[in-house]
């Protein structure tokens, strides 16, 4: 009697297919050429009715020529903080084909100086970005009127 071996579904490797579809021409995407241009673009994405109410964390996802591929809203929190999951941040960056990024979050208090938590999350993201070869260009803390740039201050 001959034994027939049937392949079970779990024996067949799952297939992953990468597809990238863009809806906007590269030349039509905003260009980031300074911390100020990043601040202005970030402000355009913010709900100004909430910028002084609750803390939010967003990521400007950039191409290799610093054109904005998209803006990912990582989290919305409370009055004094919000949670940043580094794994979700890099999942979004990898899916968007980003080669660089700029972190942006607001301080509802209006105080622009980075907290210890701000410095720690920046260092953690910088370490991960180096491993994945995605340049962390800056981290901005914003208010409706102004901003603090980690890069401009030499602390990135």
Tab-separated table of C-alpha atoms in Angstrom:
chain	number	residue	atom	x	y	z
A	1	UNK	CA	0.000	0.000	0.000
A	2	UNK	CA	1.393	3.351	-1.075
A	3	UNK	CA	1.298	6.276	1.338
A	4	UNK	CA	0.371	9.593	-0.173
A	5	UNK	CA	1.735	12.650	1.585
A	6	UNK	CA	-0.485	15.688	1.237
A	7	UNK	CA	1.015	19.098	1.773
A	8	UNK	CA	-0.768	20.891	4.569
A	9	UNK	CA	-1.415	24.607	4.215
A	10	UNK	CA	0.977	25.380	7.046
A	11	UNK	CA	3.869	23.841	5.119
A	12	UNK	CA	3.600	26.369	2.296
A	13	UNK	CA	5.366	29.632	3.022
A	14	UNK	CA	3.159	32.698	3.017
A	15	UNK	CA	3.705	35.081	0.169
A	16	UNK	CA	4.541	38.706	0.758
A	17	UNK	CA	4.237	41.080	-2.152
A	18	UNK	CA	5.479	44.630	-1.987
A	19	UNK	CA	3.533	47.201	-3.960
A	20	UNK	CA	4.018	50.954	-3.839
A	21	UNK	CA	1.427	53.272	-5.336
A	22	UNK	CA	1.741	57.006	-5.112
A	23	UNK	CA	-1.036	59.447	-5.920
A	24	UNK	CA	1.081	62.596	-6.028
A	25	UNK	CA	4.037	63.370	-8.275
A	26	UNK	CA	7.329	63.813	-6.460
A	27	UNK	CA	7.661	67.358	-7.809
A	28	UNK	CA	4.306	68.298	-6.234
A	29	UNK	CA	5.271	67.181	-2.730
A	30	UNK	CA	6.360	69.809	-0.189
A	31	UNK	CA	10.115	70.149	0.206
A	32	UNK	CA	11.716	70.350	3.651
A	33	UNK	CA	14.836	72.494	3.426
A	34	UNK	CA	15.018	73.867	6.983
A	35	UNK	CA	13.558	73.436	10.443
A	36	UNK	CA	11.311	76.418	9.681
A	37	UNK	CA	9.837	74.762	6.566
A	38	UNK	CA	9.241	71.594	8.624
A	39	UNK	CA	7.507	73.705	11.296
A	40	UNK	CA	5.245	75.381	8.714
A	41	UNK	CA	4.281	72.033	7.149
A	42	UNK	CA	3.668	70.492	10.575
A	43	UNK	CA	1.379	73.388	11.536
A	44	UNK	CA	-0.684	72.767	8.388
A	45	UNK	CA	-1.387	69.236	9.627
A	46	UNK	CA	-2.353	70.245	13.163
A	47	UNK	CA	-5.849	70.884	14.411
A	48	UNK	CA	-5.230	74.361	15.828
A	49	UNK	CA	-8.244	73.933	18.118
A	50	UNK	CA	-6.308	71.157	19.900
A	51	UNK	CA	-2.684	72.325	19.775
A	52	UNK	CA	-3.009	74.089	23.143
A	53	UNK	CA	-5.328	71.421	24.594
A	54	UNK	CA	-3.586	68.049	24.269
A	55	UNK	CA	-0.219	66.690	23.285
A	56	UNK	CA	0.099	64.979	19.912
A	57	UNK	CA	3.056	63.283	18.233
A	58	UNK	CA	3.441	63.149	14.456
A	59	UNK	CA	6.119	62.070	12.007
A	60	UNK	CA	6.926	63.772	8.720
A	61	UNK	CA	7.870	60.898	6.405
A	62	UNK	CA	10.430	61.997	3.815
A	63	UNK	CA	11.934	60.781	0.557
A	64	UNK	CA	15.675	60.791	-0.101
A	65	UNK	CA	15.409	64.363	-1.450
A	66	UNK	CA	13.461	65.569	1.617
A	67	UNK	CA	10.065	65.712	-0.044
A	68	UNK	CA	7.139	64.882	2.231
A	69	UNK	CA	5.705	61.440	1.499
A	70	UNK	CA	3.091	61.829	4.207
A	71	UNK	CA	2.422	62.726	7.810
A	72	UNK	CA	1.751	59.956	10.297
A	73	UNK	CA	-0.097	60.835	13.496
A	74	UNK	CA	1.536	58.547	16.042
A	75	UNK	CA	-0.534	59.431	19.057
A	76	UNK	CA	-2.772	61.851	20.884
A	77	UNK	CA	-2.451	62.012	24.621
A	78	UNK	CA	-3.327	64.216	27.523
A	79	UNK	CA	-2.374	67.670	28.658
A	80	UNK	CA	1.183	66.741	29.655
A	81	UNK	CA	2.168	63.764	27.527
A	82	UNK	CA	1.501	61.126	24.897
A	83	UNK	CA	2.800	57.624	24.213
A	84	UNK	CA	5.142	56.893	21.306
A	85	UNK	CA	5.438	53.265	20.208
A	86	UNK	CA	8.699	53.079	18.276
A	87	UNK	CA	7.618	49.872	16.522
A	88	UNK	CA	4.540	51.562	15.042
A	89	UNK	CA	6.611	54.575	14.020
A	90	UNK	CA	9.046	52.439	12.030
A	91	UNK	CA	6.283	50.273	10.589
A	92	UNK	CA	4.837	53.458	9.056
A	93	UNK	CA	8.240	54.676	7.846
A	94	UNK	CA	9.063	51.360	6.208
A	95	UNK	CA	5.639	51.059	4.572
A	96	UNK	CA	5.909	54.572	3.140
A	97	UNK	CA	9.361	53.932	1.660
A	98	UNK	CA	10.781	56.759	3.763
A	99	UNK	CA	14.517	57.319	3.836
A	100	UNK	CA	14.314	60.131	6.382
A	101	UNK	CA	11.930	61.528	8.964
A	102	UNK	CA	11.275	64.467	11.230
A	103	UNK	CA	9.553	63.958	14.574
A	104	UNK	CA	7.090	66.636	15.662
A	105	UNK	CA	5.090	67.059	18.826
A	106	UNK	CA	3.416	69.944	20.535
A	107	UNK	CA	3.559	71.198	24.108
A	108	UNK	CA	0.091	72.469	25.104
A	109	UNK	CA	1.720	74.480	27.906
A	110	UNK	CA	3.503	76.628	25.319
A	111	UNK	CA	6.894	75.776	26.853
A	112	UNK	CA	9.341	74.921	24.064
A	113	UNK	CA	12.131	73.353	26.111
A	114	UNK	CA	12.346	69.544	25.730
A	115	UNK	CA	11.554	67.419	28.767
A	116	UNK	CA	13.704	64.485	29.861
A	117	UNK	CA	11.078	62.181	28.292
A	118	UNK	CA	11.405	64.117	24.991
A	119	UNK	CA	15.179	63.647	25.044
A	120	UNK	CA	14.890	59.946	25.889
A	121	UNK	CA	12.413	59.097	23.122
A	122	UNK	CA	14.505	61.067	20.621
A	123	UNK	CA	17.626	59.091	21.571
A	124	UNK	CA	15.712	55.790	21.324
A	125	UNK	CA	14.303	56.651	17.891
A	126	UNK	CA	17.713	57.891	16.692
A	127	UNK	CA	19.294	54.568	17.668
A	128	UNK	CA	16.599	52.572	15.828
A	129	UNK	CA	16.790	54.863	12.790
A	130	UNK	CA	20.527	54.234	12.448
A	131	UNK	CA	19.953	50.488	12.510
A	132	UNK	CA	17.275	50.731	9.787
A	133	UNK	CA	19.169	53.323	7.720
A	134	UNK	CA	16.373	55.900	7.972
A	135	UNK	CA	17.811	59.328	8.753
A	136	UNK	CA	16.333	61.146	11.740
A	137	UNK	CA	16.768	64.736	10.555
A	138	UNK	CA	15.119	66.595	13.423
A	139	UNK	CA	12.662	66.567	16.291
A	140	UNK	CA	10.515	69.671	16.604
A	141	UNK	CA	8.529	70.783	19.618
A	142	UNK	CA	5.884	73.189	18.397
A	143	UNK	CA	3.363	75.735	19.605
A	144	UNK	CA	1.077	77.834	17.398
A	145	UNK	CA	3.680	80.628	17.304
A	146	UNK	CA	7.089	78.992	17.458
A	147	UNK	CA	9.176	75.829	17.658
A	148	UNK	CA	12.256	74.209	19.161
A	149	UNK	CA	14.516	72.195	16.842
A	150	UNK	CA	16.753	69.476	18.296
A	151	UNK	CA	18.923	69.699	15.153
A	152	UNK	CA	19.281	73.497	15.249
A	153	UNK	CA	20.227	73.334	18.928
A	154	UNK	CA	22.840	70.621	18.247
A	155	UNK	CA	21.259	68.043	20.553
A	156	UNK	CA	20.221	65.469	17.962
